[in-house]
C-alpha cells in the first residue's frame, strides 16, 4: 500500500494536465465548467486534439491504437481531463462499439470502422432500448429477417443518445422470434442514411435534446454488417456494458462540480454559511471515499463483500453523489434559479432578463442530473444485480 | 385544533376544479400560453369570484380567509395554472386591503375583484438573496416637492409582464416604504422573461419615476409588519399550491406503477418501489397537514407564532417536494424526463414554488429566529 | 378549520396538566424523564391515581368505565400525561384485551375481567408472536385441542412484553390445524398460574428484560375462556391491532424527549452549536407535521391518499421520528455514553465510575429505541400494507 | 496511490485470525471476561508478536507501520477482542517510541513487546468534551524540588483497570506535558468500571502524586504534535477495528436473510431488504477503503494532510457503522435486540469506537479545520 502515486504516475498526471491547459479551447472549457450546452463541433475539436496526441482511445488495446496505459494512468487521465474542464468522451463508437468490434468483429469490420471512430469522422449511435422495455433490455421487439444478402429490420429504438450527431447505428435486433428472452438476439451495424431509418429528437424537460427515437421501417442491412454470430448478440451487448470500468464512478466530474460549488459559494458571499459549508464537507468526504474505493479495486489481494459487483456499486454511489452535488449547486443558486430560458444554456445567451448569470443554468443542470440514476442500467437494476451476488448460494 | 373542512370550502374547491379541468387540459399543462389567453382566463376567474376572494365586500369581493382559499390554491397547483392568482389576488390584494386608505382600496381593489386589473409585487432585488429588510434595499425614494422620485431595480417580479401595476417595496432614508406604481409610469422599464416552469416574470428598472404622496401604502414599522405578514400569506399559498402539484405527481406515479410492466410484472409489484411510494405518500400527507396549519396560522395567529408555523410548513412542503419530484422522475425512468410527459412540468412548478419568498434553508433559519423571538 | 383548541378543550388540557403535577410521584417522573427503568410498582402507583380519577381507560366506552372523551380530549390526555413525565399505559389489559372483551366477550367474561383490569389488580400479557414467525402472525403453530370442557394448549410464544408483571395471558392458538393461515385461529384467556405455563425473561442487549418467552405444555384452559367463536380469533386480533389509533404516533413521548434534548444541550454547553441546533430544528418541524397529521385524521371531510392506511403511516413516521430523537440524545451524550453498567439505568445508580451522570443511560435508551420500528408490526409490514392499499385496483 | 496488500500483511492477518477463531468463540464474544483470562490472553498475543508491532527492533519489537497493523486490528475487531491492543500496543507504545529517551524506551517498550506490561492513555477529563489542548486541562503539575506533583482527574481511560502504568497528559503553567506514571504510584486512585461493550475502563484521581523529572516524555509544542499524531494513529486503528466489526455484522445479516423465512419465502427475496443490504455493503466497502487511506496517511503523510484524511475516514466509518448497526438490528427483528444474539455486541463495539477520540461531529469539524490549515 502507498498513499502517494509513484513519481512516474505523478509525471504522467502533470503531462495530461499540461496538455489540457495548452490544448483545450477556453470557450469549450467555459461551457463545461458552467454546465452549458456543447455542440458536436466542440466535442470533435477536443477529440481531434486527443487523437493527434494518441490519447483518444485509452480503453483500446495498443495494436488498435490504444496508448497502453496502466489502469492508474487511465484513472489519472480521466480525472485530469475532467478536472481541467474537457468534454467527456460521449462517443459510443469509442466507449462501446470499438471494444466490441476489436473482440468480435471481422478483420474487414475492424479496418472499415475503427480508424474512422478514432478520427471522429464517424459517430455511432447505440440502438438498445425500446419503448415499454426500459431497463428490461431482453424483452426487445425490433426484428431482423434474413432476405438473401440482407437483413430486413423493423422496429423502434428509443433513448438513443446523440443520434443527431451520428452517421451510424449499432443495434440489437431479434433474429429468432421464438427464442427465449436474451436469446435469438443479434448485433447489427447500420448506416443512418439507409432508407427506412428516421431519427426523431426527444425534447427533454430541461430543454435538452441529447436523446432520440430511431424508427426502423423495412431497413435493408447487408449481412456483412452482422457482428459475430447470429443470435449471439446478447453476449456482445453484455461485454459492451461490462467493458467500461474505470470512470464509471465519475470521480473527475464530481471533483470538477465541487470546485464549481466552492467558486459559486465564494461569488455569492456564502462561504461563511456554516450549514452549507457542512454539506460541502460531507460531500467532499463521500467523494474521497468513493475515489479510494475506485482505486482500491485496482489493487491486488483485495477483500470485497460482493466480488463481481464492484462496478454496480461504484455506479450507484457515484451517480448518487453526483446528483447530490448538483442538488447542492442548485441550492447555491438560490432565487436566481427561478428565471430560465433555453438561451441560458448557451455561453453567449441572449435572454435579456437573465443576461450572463450562470445561476440560471443550475436548475437545468440539476434536472439533467436525474438521468444519472436512470441510464446505463437504473440504480434499481444495479442494486438488484448486487443483491443477487450477495444472496446467492 | 380542528382540521374539518366545511361544506362551503368543499364547494368552492369543487367549482375551481371544474374550471381547471375545462381550462387546463392535462397535455397542455406546463406549456407557455399567449398573453391573450392569459388575459381571457383571468376574466373567467373573476367571473368565478376568485380574483376577489381576499377583497372586502365593500369593494366587491367576498373577504375570505386563507383557509377558504387553500382549496382554490391546491386546485390551481394541481392544474399548473399560470394565472397571477398568487401575485394579484393573494399578495397585492391583501396588502392594499390591509394598508390602503378607503380611496386607495376603491382605486385598486374594486378592479382587482372585477378581473380588470393585475397587480404584481416588486420586492426582490438583484444580488440580494431573500433580504427583505427595508434598510438594505437599493430601490429608494427621494423627496421632490409634495411627492417622490423612485429609482432602482426590482427582480423576480412574478407575473410582472402582464401586470397593470406593482406594489413596490423601497426605502426612503433607510425606512421601508410600500407604494403602488402603475406599470405605465414614465421612467419604468420592464424586462420580460420566463420562469423555469414557463410562467411570466420580469425585472423592473425605475429611473426617477415620479411618485405622488397618495401612492404610498405604508412606511416604517407598519410596512415591515405588513411585509412579513404578506410573505407568510404568500408562503401559505405556495404550500397549498405545492400540495396540489404533489398530489398530482403522486397520483400519476401510482398509476404508472400499476400499469407499467418490467421484467414480466407491473412495477408496482416491486417491493423496493412500493416502500418508496409509501414514503412519497407520507411526505405528501405531512405537507397537506402543514399547509392547513399555515393557512390557519395566517388567519388566526399573532405574528411570531404565525411566522414560525408558516416556516415549518414551508420546510415540510419543500422537503416533500424534493423527495416526491426525484422519486416521480426515477420511477418513470427516462420517460419522466421528457417534455412530453407531465411529470417534469409538475417538478418544475415545485422547484419554483420552493424558491419564492425563501428556500428551505431560509425557512429553517426563519423558524429558528421566530422560535427564539416567541420564547 | 381552527388553529386553536376550543376553550373547553384548553380547560380540559389544564385540568390534566394540573392533575399530573399534583399526583405524579416526583421519583417516577424523574425516572421517565431520564429514560430510566420503571418497576411494576411505579406503573401501578400511577395507574391507581388514574383509576381513582376515572381516567384509566380513555379508550373504553362509557358504560364500561370510559370517561366518554372526544378524540381531541384523548389526544390532549395522551400529550399532557406524557409531556408531564407520567409512565405510558403499557398494560395490555387496558390497551388491547379490554376493547376486545367489550366487543366480543360474554357478559360473564366482562364482569369477571374488566373491573380488575381497571383497578390494575390484574395484568394481562399478550401471547401472539411465535419463534420463527416474527411479523408473520398468521403462520403460528401453538395448538389448542378440545378435550371435554377444556382446551389443551401446547406451544411457545415469544416477545411477550412485561409478562413478568402479569398474572394472566390472552393468546392466539390454532384450533383447526387444517385451515389456511389466518383461519382456524382462536382467542383464549388463561391464568399464568395454570400448570404447564412457564414464563422465561429474555435478556436484551441494553440490559432490559421487558420481553419474555412463554412456554405452554399441555395447559388446560376451561372452554369458558374462549373469546367469541372458535376459529374466529384472527378477526378479534385484527380488531385489537387496529383499535388503538390515537397515541400510535407517540407525539407526547417525542415532545417530552425533545425537551430532554434541549435541557441536555443547555447543561452540556452545546446550545450555541449551530449544527446540532439545526438538527433539533428539523426534528421539531417533523414533529409539528406529524402532530398536525394525527389531528387532521380526526377532522371531517379530509382527503387522504391512502384511506385506511393512516394508522400505518403514523406508526411508520412516528417511530422513525422517535428513533431520530433518541439518536440525537445519544449524540448529545458525547463521550459520556462510553461507560455503562446496568446500575446506570436506575434512579439511585450505584456504579462508582458513572455516579449520577444521566448521559450514561442514553446509549441504552438509543439501543432500546430500535424496537420502535420492530414491534407492533414492523415498519416494513406497515409499508407493505400501505402500498397494497395504494396499488390495488 | 496503491491499495495492494502484500503477502506479509496477509500472513500476519491470517495468523491473528487463527488466534481469534481459537480464543474468541462466537457465542462468547461481547461477554465480559475475568482479569485472569485477560492477562493470559495478553501473554498469548505477545507470543504472536502482536504487542511489539509498534516497538523498535532494538527494544524487541518489529517496528511495523499502521498499514501492517490494519489487518491485525480488523481481525481483533471482527472477534470483538477486549484486549488492550489499542491502548498499549498502538497508543502508548507509539508515544514512548516517538518521544522517549533511550532509557525510557528500554524501561517501558521492552516489557510491552514481551507482554509483561500494559500501559493505558489518560487523556480525557470529566466535563471536557474532546478538548485536547494542554492549556485547558485541569490535570496539572506543580514543581517540587527536581520533580513535580501531579493532581487532577482523568476519565474514560480505556483498559485502565488492568494497566500497569499510564501515559498522562497534563499541563504545567498552561504548557502541555506528557509523562508516564506507574499505576501503583502513591496518591493515585483508580475507579474501575465497564464500557457499553463490556470492556474495562477507569477514572483516575491524582492527589499530589510525586513525579520524577525522568518520567516526562515531552512538553509544549512537541507534546501537542505528538498528541495529535497519536490521536490520528488511534483513529486509524479504530477505523480498522470497526471495519472488522462491520464486516461481521454484514456477514451475519446476509446469512440471516438467506435462511430466515417470512410469509413463505426467505427474507432475502424481499426487494426492499435486498436494496438496503446493498447499501450496507456499499457503506462497508467505502469504510474499508478509507480505513486503508487512514493507515497509509499515518505512515506517510505530513501532519495537516494526515489529520484531514484520518478525520475523513472516521466520518465515513462512523456513518457506515450507524447505518449498518441499525439495519442489522432491524433485519434481525426482535431477535437482533437480545443479549443472546451476536448482533447487539457488535453494535455496541461500534458505538464505543465512534465515541473514542471524537465522534462524527467532532471529526467533521476536524476535517474542516485541517482542510483550512492545508489551504
PDB file of N, CA and C in Angstrom, chain B residues 1-5 13 67 70 254 258 268 271 274-275 277-279 281-282 284-286 288-290 293 296-297 300-301 305 308 312 315-316 319 364-365 367-368, chain C residues 1-5 9 72 277-278 281-282 284-286 288-290 292-293 295-296 299-305 313 316-317 380 383-384 386-387 390-393:
ATOM      1  N   UNK B   1     -57.693  22.608  18.130  1.00  0.00           N
ATOM      2  CA  UNK B   1     -57.266  22.484  16.748  1.00  0.00           C
ATOM      3  C   UNK B   1     -58.233  21.600  15.985  1.00  0.00           C
ATOM      4  N   UNK B   2     -58.714  22.097  14.876  1.00  0.00           N
ATOM      5  CA  UNK B   2     -59.741  21.357  14.151  1.00  0.00           C
ATOM      6  C   UNK B   2     -59.465  21.469  12.656  1.00  0.00           C
ATOM      7  N   UNK B   3     -59.288  20.334  12.014  1.00  0.00           N
ATOM      8  CA  UNK B   3     -58.965  20.321  10.581  1.00  0.00           C
ATOM      9  C   UNK B   3     -60.182  20.036   9.712  1.00  0.00           C
ATOM     10  N   UNK B   4     -61.375  20.085  10.281  1.00  0.00           N
ATOM     11  CA  UNK B   4     -62.546  19.752   9.478  1.00  0.00           C
ATOM     12  C   UNK B   4     -62.752  20.764   8.358  1.00  0.00           C
ATOM     13  N   UNK B   5     -63.121  20.246   7.201  1.00  0.00           N
ATOM     14  CA  UNK B   5     -63.335  21.105   6.034  1.00  0.00           C
ATOM     15  C   UNK B   5     -64.832  21.352   5.909  1.00  0.00           C
ATOM     16  N   UNK B  13     -63.824  24.668  -3.687  1.00  0.00           N
ATOM     17  CA  UNK B  13     -62.793  23.835  -4.315  1.00  0.00           C
ATOM     18  C   UNK B  13     -63.361  23.095  -5.528  1.00  0.00           C
ATOM     19  N   UNK B  67     -57.813  29.967   4.876  1.00  0.00           N
ATOM     20  CA  UNK B  67     -58.391  28.626   4.992  1.00  0.00           C
ATOM     21  C   UNK B  67     -59.351  28.373   3.833  1.00  0.00           C
ATOM     22  N   UNK B  70     -57.391  27.932   0.543  1.00  0.00           N
ATOM     23  CA  UNK B  70     -56.485  26.783   0.459  1.00  0.00           C
ATOM     24  C   UNK B  70     -56.881  25.811  -0.656  1.00  0.00           C
ATOM     25  N   UNK B 254     -48.373   6.661  -9.030  1.00  0.00           N
ATOM     26  CA  UNK B 254     -49.097   5.480  -8.586  1.00  0.00           C
ATOM     27  C   UNK B 254     -49.746   4.765  -9.778  1.00  0.00           C
ATOM     28  N   UNK B 258     -48.881   0.971 -11.486  1.00  0.00           N
ATOM     29  CA  UNK B 258     -49.892  -0.076 -11.679  1.00  0.00           C
ATOM     30  C   UNK B 258     -49.842  -0.663 -13.080  1.00  0.00           C
ATOM     31  N   UNK B 268     -45.375  -1.882  -9.855  1.00  0.00           N
ATOM     32  CA  UNK B 268     -45.927  -1.791  -8.502  1.00  0.00           C
ATOM     33  C   UNK B 268     -45.784  -3.065  -7.699  1.00  0.00           C
ATOM     34  N   UNK B 271     -41.117  -4.559  -4.385  1.00  0.00           N
ATOM     35  CA  UNK B 271     -41.275  -4.068  -3.016  1.00  0.00           C
ATOM     36  C   UNK B 271     -40.465  -2.807  -2.741  1.00  0.00           C
ATOM     37  N   UNK B 274     -42.519  -0.077  -3.914  1.00  0.00           N
ATOM     38  CA  UNK B 274     -43.682   0.072  -3.027  1.00  0.00           C
ATOM     39  C   UNK B 274     -43.334   0.895  -1.797  1.00  0.00           C
ATOM     40  N   UNK B 275     -42.221   0.541  -1.174  1.00  0.00           N
ATOM     41  CA  UNK B 275     -41.865   1.233   0.067  1.00  0.00           C
ATOM     42  C   UNK B 275     -41.560   2.699  -0.200  1.00  0.00           C
ATOM     43  N   UNK B 277     -42.838   4.462  -2.655  1.00  0.00           N
ATOM     44  CA  UNK B 277     -44.124   5.121  -2.915  1.00  0.00           C
ATOM     45  C   UNK B 277     -44.798   5.495  -1.590  1.00  0.00           C
ATOM     46  N   UNK B 278     -44.710   4.618  -0.615  1.00  0.00           N
ATOM     47  CA  UNK B 278     -45.305   4.922   0.691  1.00  0.00           C
ATOM     48  C   UNK B 278     -44.632   6.148   1.307  1.00  0.00           C
ATOM     49  N   UNK B 279     -43.334   6.244   1.170  1.00  0.00           N
ATOM     50  CA  UNK B 279     -42.646   7.418   1.719  1.00  0.00           C
ATOM     51  C   UNK B 279     -43.055   8.698   0.996  1.00  0.00           C
ATOM     52  N   UNK B 281     -46.022   9.180  -0.230  1.00  0.00           N
ATOM     53  CA  UNK B 281     -47.377   9.479   0.255  1.00  0.00           C
ATOM     54  C   UNK B 281     -47.321  10.066   1.666  1.00  0.00           C
ATOM     55  N   UNK B 282     -46.451   9.528   2.491  1.00  0.00           N
ATOM     56  CA  UNK B 282     -46.322  10.080   3.849  1.00  0.00           C
ATOM     57  C   UNK B 282     -45.877  11.540   3.758  1.00  0.00           C
ATOM     58  N   UNK B 284     -46.329  13.585   1.348  1.00  0.00           N
ATOM     59  CA  UNK B 284     -47.456  14.371   0.829  1.00  0.00           C
ATOM     60  C   UNK B 284     -48.473  14.651   1.934  1.00  0.00           C
ATOM     61  N   UNK B 285     -48.799  13.641   2.703  1.00  0.00           N
ATOM     62  CA  UNK B 285     -49.816  13.833   3.749  1.00  0.00           C
ATOM     63  C   UNK B 285     -49.321  14.784   4.845  1.00  0.00           C
ATOM     64  N   UNK B 286     -48.051  14.694   5.184  1.00  0.00           N
ATOM     65  CA  UNK B 286     -47.486  15.635   6.162  1.00  0.00           C
ATOM     66  C   UNK B 286     -47.584  17.058   5.605  1.00  0.00           C
ATOM     67  N   UNK B 288     -49.782  18.167   3.402  1.00  0.00           N
ATOM     68  CA  UNK B 288     -51.173  18.581   3.374  1.00  0.00           C
ATOM     69  C   UNK B 288     -51.580  19.102   4.763  1.00  0.00           C
ATOM     70  N   UNK B 289     -51.119  18.401   5.784  1.00  0.00           N
ATOM     71  CA  UNK B 289     -51.453  18.830   7.145  1.00  0.00           C
ATOM     72  C   UNK B 289     -50.819  20.182   7.450  1.00  0.00           C
ATOM     73  N   UNK B 290     -49.566  20.336   7.123  1.00  0.00           N
ATOM     74  CA  UNK B 290     -48.873  21.579   7.473  1.00  0.00           C
ATOM     75  C   UNK B 290     -49.339  22.743   6.612  1.00  0.00           C
ATOM     76  N   UNK B 293     -52.173  23.955   8.471  1.00  0.00           N
ATOM     77  CA  UNK B 293     -51.708  24.690   9.656  1.00  0.00           C
ATOM     78  C   UNK B 293     -51.267  26.094   9.249  1.00  0.00           C
ATOM     79  N   UNK B 296     -54.321  28.266   8.582  1.00  0.00           N
ATOM     80  CA  UNK B 296     -54.975  28.639   9.837  1.00  0.00           C
ATOM     81  C   UNK B 296     -54.145  29.673  10.586  1.00  0.00           C
ATOM     82  N   UNK B 297     -52.823  29.510  10.557  1.00  0.00           N
ATOM     83  CA  UNK B 297     -51.949  30.456  11.262  1.00  0.00           C
ATOM     84  C   UNK B 297     -52.070  31.843  10.648  1.00  0.00           C
ATOM     85  N   UNK B 300     -55.316  33.252  11.935  1.00  0.00           N
ATOM     86  CA  UNK B 300     -55.595  33.359  13.369  1.00  0.00           C
ATOM     87  C   UNK B 300     -54.457  33.805  14.259  1.00  0.00           C
ATOM     88  N   UNK B 301     -53.212  33.477  13.906  1.00  0.00           N
ATOM     89  CA  UNK B 301     -52.147  33.561  14.913  1.00  0.00           C
ATOM     90  C   UNK B 301     -51.492  34.933  14.965  1.00  0.00           C
ATOM     91  N   UNK B 305     -45.808  33.595  16.162  1.00  0.00           N
ATOM     92  CA  UNK B 305     -46.277  32.211  16.028  1.00  0.00           C
ATOM     93  C   UNK B 305     -46.659  31.923  14.584  1.00  0.00           C
ATOM     94  N   UNK B 308     -43.555  31.389  12.552  1.00  0.00           N
ATOM     95  CA  UNK B 308     -42.925  30.123  12.907  1.00  0.00           C
ATOM     96  C   UNK B 308     -43.663  28.941  12.264  1.00  0.00           C
ATOM     97  N   UNK B 312     -42.380  26.422   9.258  1.00  0.00           N
ATOM     98  CA  UNK B 312     -42.374  24.960   9.432  1.00  0.00           C
ATOM     99  C   UNK B 312     -43.097  24.291   8.270  1.00  0.00           C
ATOM    100  N   UNK B 315     -40.858  24.345   5.173  1.00  0.00           N
ATOM    101  CA  UNK B 315     -39.800  23.329   5.251  1.00  0.00           C
ATOM    102  C   UNK B 315     -40.374  21.948   4.937  1.00  0.00           C
ATOM    103  N   UNK B 316     -41.503  21.644   5.558  1.00  0.00           N
ATOM    104  CA  UNK B 316     -42.131  20.331   5.343  1.00  0.00           C
ATOM    105  C   UNK B 316     -42.475  20.144   3.866  1.00  0.00           C
ATOM    106  N   UNK B 319     -39.208  19.987   1.553  1.00  0.00           N
ATOM    107  CA  UNK B 319     -38.520  18.693   1.570  1.00  0.00           C
ATOM    108  C   UNK B 319     -39.357  17.634   0.871  1.00  0.00           C
ATOM    109  N   UNK B 364     -35.731  27.400   7.344  1.00  0.00           N
ATOM    110  CA  UNK B 364     -35.207  26.818   8.583  1.00  0.00           C
ATOM    111  C   UNK B 364     -34.691  27.917   9.510  1.00  0.00           C
ATOM    112  N   UNK B 365     -33.986  28.867   8.919  1.00  0.00           N
ATOM    113  CA  UNK B 365     -33.475  29.982   9.718  1.00  0.00           C
ATOM    114  C   UNK B 365     -34.619  30.821  10.287  1.00  0.00           C
ATOM    115  N   UNK B 367     -37.571  29.808  10.961  1.00  0.00           N
ATOM    116  CA  UNK B 367     -38.185  29.046  12.050  1.00  0.00           C
ATOM    117  C   UNK B 367     -37.380  29.231  13.336  1.00  0.00           C
ATOM    118  N   UNK B 368     -36.069  29.140  13.220  1.00  0.00           N
ATOM    119  CA  UNK B 368     -35.229  29.273  14.418  1.00  0.00           C
ATOM    120  C   UNK B 368     -35.354  30.670  15.023  1.00  0.00           C
TER     121      UNK B 368
ATOM    122  N   UNK C   1     -62.094  24.728   9.972  1.00  0.00           N
ATOM    123  CA  UNK C   1     -60.717  24.629  10.487  1.00  0.00           C
ATOM    124  C   UNK C   1     -60.482  25.691  11.547  1.00  0.00           C
ATOM    125  N   UNK C   2     -59.662  25.342  12.491  1.00  0.00           N
ATOM    126  CA  UNK C   2     -59.386  26.272  13.575  1.00  0.00           C
ATOM    127  C   UNK C   2     -58.054  25.902  14.198  1.00  0.00           C
ATOM    128  N   UNK C   3     -57.157  26.870  14.266  1.00  0.00           N
ATOM    129  CA  UNK C   3     -55.818  26.608  14.810  1.00  0.00           C
ATOM    130  C   UNK C   3     -55.889  26.331  16.305  1.00  0.00           C
ATOM    131  N   UNK C   4     -56.699  27.108  17.008  1.00  0.00           N
ATOM    132  CA  UNK C   4     -56.742  26.986  18.456  1.00  0.00           C
ATOM    133  C   UNK C   4     -57.662  25.843  18.864  1.00  0.00           C
ATOM    134  N   UNK C   5     -57.354  25.244  19.987  1.00  0.00           N
ATOM    135  CA  UNK C   5     -58.327  24.343  20.599  1.00  0.00           C
ATOM    136  C   UNK C   5     -59.452  25.200  21.169  1.00  0.00           C
ATOM    137  N   UNK C   9     -61.684  22.644  25.408  1.00  0.00           N
ATOM    138  CA  UNK C   9     -60.532  21.733  25.258  1.00  0.00           C
ATOM    139  C   UNK C   9     -59.330  22.250  26.028  1.00  0.00           C
ATOM    140  N   UNK C  72     -60.292  14.453  20.514  1.00  0.00           N
ATOM    141  CA  UNK C  72     -59.350  15.524  20.870  1.00  0.00           C
ATOM    142  C   UNK C  72     -58.982  15.440  22.355  1.00  0.00           C
ATOM    143  N   UNK C 277     -28.048  22.375  16.703  1.00  0.00           N
ATOM    144  CA  UNK C 277     -29.275  23.165  16.803  1.00  0.00           C
ATOM    145  C   UNK C 277     -30.153  22.966  15.568  1.00  0.00           C
ATOM    146  N   UNK C 278     -29.515  22.902  14.413  1.00  0.00           N
ATOM    147  CA  UNK C 278     -30.270  22.717  13.188  1.00  0.00           C
ATOM    148  C   UNK C 278     -30.968  21.357  13.169  1.00  0.00           C
ATOM    149  N   UNK C 281     -33.987  21.685  15.197  1.00  0.00           N
ATOM    150  CA  UNK C 281     -34.998  22.391  14.399  1.00  0.00           C
ATOM    151  C   UNK C 281     -35.700  21.439  13.438  1.00  0.00           C
ATOM    152  N   UNK C 282     -34.938  20.637  12.730  1.00  0.00           N
ATOM    153  CA  UNK C 282     -35.549  19.754  11.736  1.00  0.00           C
ATOM    154  C   UNK C 282     -36.463  18.717  12.400  1.00  0.00           C
ATOM    155  N   UNK C 284     -37.998  19.157  15.291  1.00  0.00           N
ATOM    156  CA  UNK C 284     -39.166  19.876  15.804  1.00  0.00           C
ATOM    157  C   UNK C 284     -40.204  20.082  14.701  1.00  0.00           C
ATOM    158  N   UNK C 285     -39.715  20.425  13.529  1.00  0.00           N
ATOM    159  CA  UNK C 285     -40.639  20.644  12.410  1.00  0.00           C
ATOM    160  C   UNK C 285     -41.304  19.333  12.008  1.00  0.00           C
ATOM    161  N   UNK C 286     -40.529  18.268  11.981  1.00  0.00           N
ATOM    162  CA  UNK C 286     -41.137  16.973  11.650  1.00  0.00           C
ATOM    163  C   UNK C 286     -42.198  16.590  12.678  1.00  0.00           C
ATOM    164  N   UNK C 288     -44.009  18.715  14.455  1.00  0.00           N
ATOM    165  CA  UNK C 288     -45.189  19.542  14.172  1.00  0.00           C
ATOM    166  C   UNK C 288     -46.027  18.924  13.058  1.00  0.00           C
ATOM    167  N   UNK C 289     -45.354  18.470  12.013  1.00  0.00           N
ATOM    168  CA  UNK C 289     -46.073  17.911  10.862  1.00  0.00           C
ATOM    169  C   UNK C 289     -46.781  16.611  11.233  1.00  0.00           C
ATOM    170  N   UNK C 290     -46.122  15.812  12.040  1.00  0.00           N
ATOM    171  CA  UNK C 290     -46.727  14.551  12.450  1.00  0.00           C
ATOM    172  C   UNK C 290     -47.934  14.815  13.343  1.00  0.00           C
ATOM    173  N   UNK C 292     -49.801  17.500  13.400  1.00  0.00           N
ATOM    174  CA  UNK C 292     -50.882  18.036  12.580  1.00  0.00           C
ATOM    175  C   UNK C 292     -51.580  16.904  11.833  1.00  0.00           C
ATOM    176  N   UNK C 293     -50.806  15.950  11.343  1.00  0.00           N
ATOM    177  CA  UNK C 293     -51.417  14.839  10.607  1.00  0.00           C
ATOM    178  C   UNK C 293     -52.274  13.985  11.534  1.00  0.00           C
ATOM    179  N   UNK C 295     -53.835  14.961  14.150  1.00  0.00           N
ATOM    180  CA  UNK C 295     -55.066  15.695  14.451  1.00  0.00           C
ATOM    181  C   UNK C 295     -55.960  15.813  13.220  1.00  0.00           C
ATOM    182  N   UNK C 296     -55.345  15.903  12.048  1.00  0.00           N
ATOM    183  CA  UNK C 296     -56.147  16.028  10.832  1.00  0.00           C
ATOM    184  C   UNK C 296     -57.008  14.781  10.611  1.00  0.00           C
ATOM    185  N   UNK C 299     -60.358  15.115  11.888  1.00  0.00           N
ATOM    186  CA  UNK C 299     -61.263  16.103  11.303  1.00  0.00           C
ATOM    187  C   UNK C 299     -62.193  15.489  10.257  1.00  0.00           C
ATOM    188  N   UNK C 300     -63.192  16.261   9.849  1.00  0.00           N
ATOM    189  CA  UNK C 300     -64.163  15.755   8.877  1.00  0.00           C
ATOM    190  C   UNK C 300     -63.809  16.180   7.449  1.00  0.00           C
ATOM    191  N   UNK C 301     -64.307  15.401   6.472  1.00  0.00           N
ATOM    192  CA  UNK C 301     -64.130  15.708   5.039  1.00  0.00           C
ATOM    193  C   UNK C 301     -62.668  15.803   4.624  1.00  0.00           C
ATOM    194  N   UNK C 302     -61.829  15.001   5.207  1.00  0.00           N
ATOM    195  CA  UNK C 302     -60.415  15.082   4.863  1.00  0.00           C
ATOM    196  C   UNK C 302     -60.116  14.293   3.588  1.00  0.00           C
ATOM    197  N   UNK C 303     -59.073  14.727   2.888  1.00  0.00           N
ATOM    198  CA  UNK C 303     -58.579  13.987   1.716  1.00  0.00           C
ATOM    199  C   UNK C 303     -57.346  13.197   2.155  1.00  0.00           C
ATOM    200  N   UNK C 304     -57.307  11.916   1.888  1.00  0.00           N
ATOM    201  CA  UNK C 304     -56.115  11.112   2.171  1.00  0.00           C
ATOM    202  C   UNK C 304     -55.740  10.304   0.945  1.00  0.00           C
ATOM    203  N   UNK C 305     -54.456  10.159   0.730  1.00  0.00           N
ATOM    204  CA  UNK C 305     -54.008   9.401  -0.443  1.00  0.00           C
ATOM    205  C   UNK C 305     -54.246   7.913  -0.278  1.00  0.00           C
ATOM    206  N   UNK C 313     -49.270   4.730   8.456  1.00  0.00           N
ATOM    207  CA  UNK C 313     -48.355   5.830   8.130  1.00  0.00           C
ATOM    208  C   UNK C 313     -47.927   6.564   9.396  1.00  0.00           C
ATOM    209  N   UNK C 316     -45.323   4.444  11.153  1.00  0.00           N
ATOM    210  CA  UNK C 316     -44.010   4.490  10.492  1.00  0.00           C
ATOM    211  C   UNK C 316     -43.284   5.798  10.813  1.00  0.00           C
ATOM    212  N   UNK C 317     -43.943   6.924  10.528  1.00  0.00           N
ATOM    213  CA  UNK C 317     -43.261   8.204  10.745  1.00  0.00           C
ATOM    214  C   UNK C 317     -43.054   8.489  12.220  1.00  0.00           C
ATOM    215  N   UNK C 380     -41.597  -2.363   7.997  1.00  0.00           N
ATOM    216  CA  UNK C 380     -41.672  -2.979   6.667  1.00  0.00           C
ATOM    217  C   UNK C 380     -43.088  -3.485   6.407  1.00  0.00           C
ATOM    218  N   UNK C 383     -45.397  -0.642   5.754  1.00  0.00           N
ATOM    219  CA  UNK C 383     -45.249  -0.101   4.392  1.00  0.00           C
ATOM    220  C   UNK C 383     -45.865  -1.045   3.360  1.00  0.00           C
ATOM    221  N   UNK C 384     -45.703  -2.356   3.569  1.00  0.00           N
ATOM    222  CA  UNK C 384     -46.347  -3.311   2.651  1.00  0.00           C
ATOM    223  C   UNK C 384     -47.852  -3.093   2.621  1.00  0.00           C
ATOM    224  N   UNK C 386     -49.612  -0.478   3.480  1.00  0.00           N
ATOM    225  CA  UNK C 386     -49.979   0.805   2.879  1.00  0.00           C
ATOM    226  C   UNK C 386     -49.855   0.732   1.361  1.00  0.00           C
ATOM    227  N   UNK C 387     -48.784   0.127   0.876  1.00  0.00           N
ATOM    228  CA  UNK C 387     -48.591   0.015  -0.572  1.00  0.00           C
ATOM    229  C   UNK C 387     -49.715  -0.795  -1.204  1.00  0.00           C
ATOM    230  N   UNK C 390     -52.526   1.421  -1.698  1.00  0.00           N
ATOM    231  CA  UNK C 390     -52.280   2.413  -2.745  1.00  0.00           C
ATOM    232  C   UNK C 390     -52.361   1.803  -4.139  1.00  0.00           C
ATOM    233  N   UNK C 391     -51.964   0.551  -4.259  1.00  0.00           N
ATOM    234  CA  UNK C 391     -51.768  -0.007  -5.603  1.00  0.00           C
ATOM    235  C   UNK C 391     -52.847  -0.990  -6.020  1.00  0.00           C
ATOM    236  N   UNK C 392     -53.836  -1.214  -5.175  1.00  0.00           N
ATOM    237  CA  UNK C 392     -54.858  -2.191  -5.578  1.00  0.00           C
ATOM    238  C   UNK C 392     -55.781  -1.581  -6.635  1.00  0.00           C
ATOM    239  N   UNK C 393     -56.495  -2.462  -7.289  1.00  0.00           N
ATOM    240  CA  UNK C 393     -57.497  -1.969  -8.252  1.00  0.00           C
ATOM    241  C   UNK C 393     -56.883  -1.600  -9.582  1.00  0.00           C
TER     242      UNK C 393
END
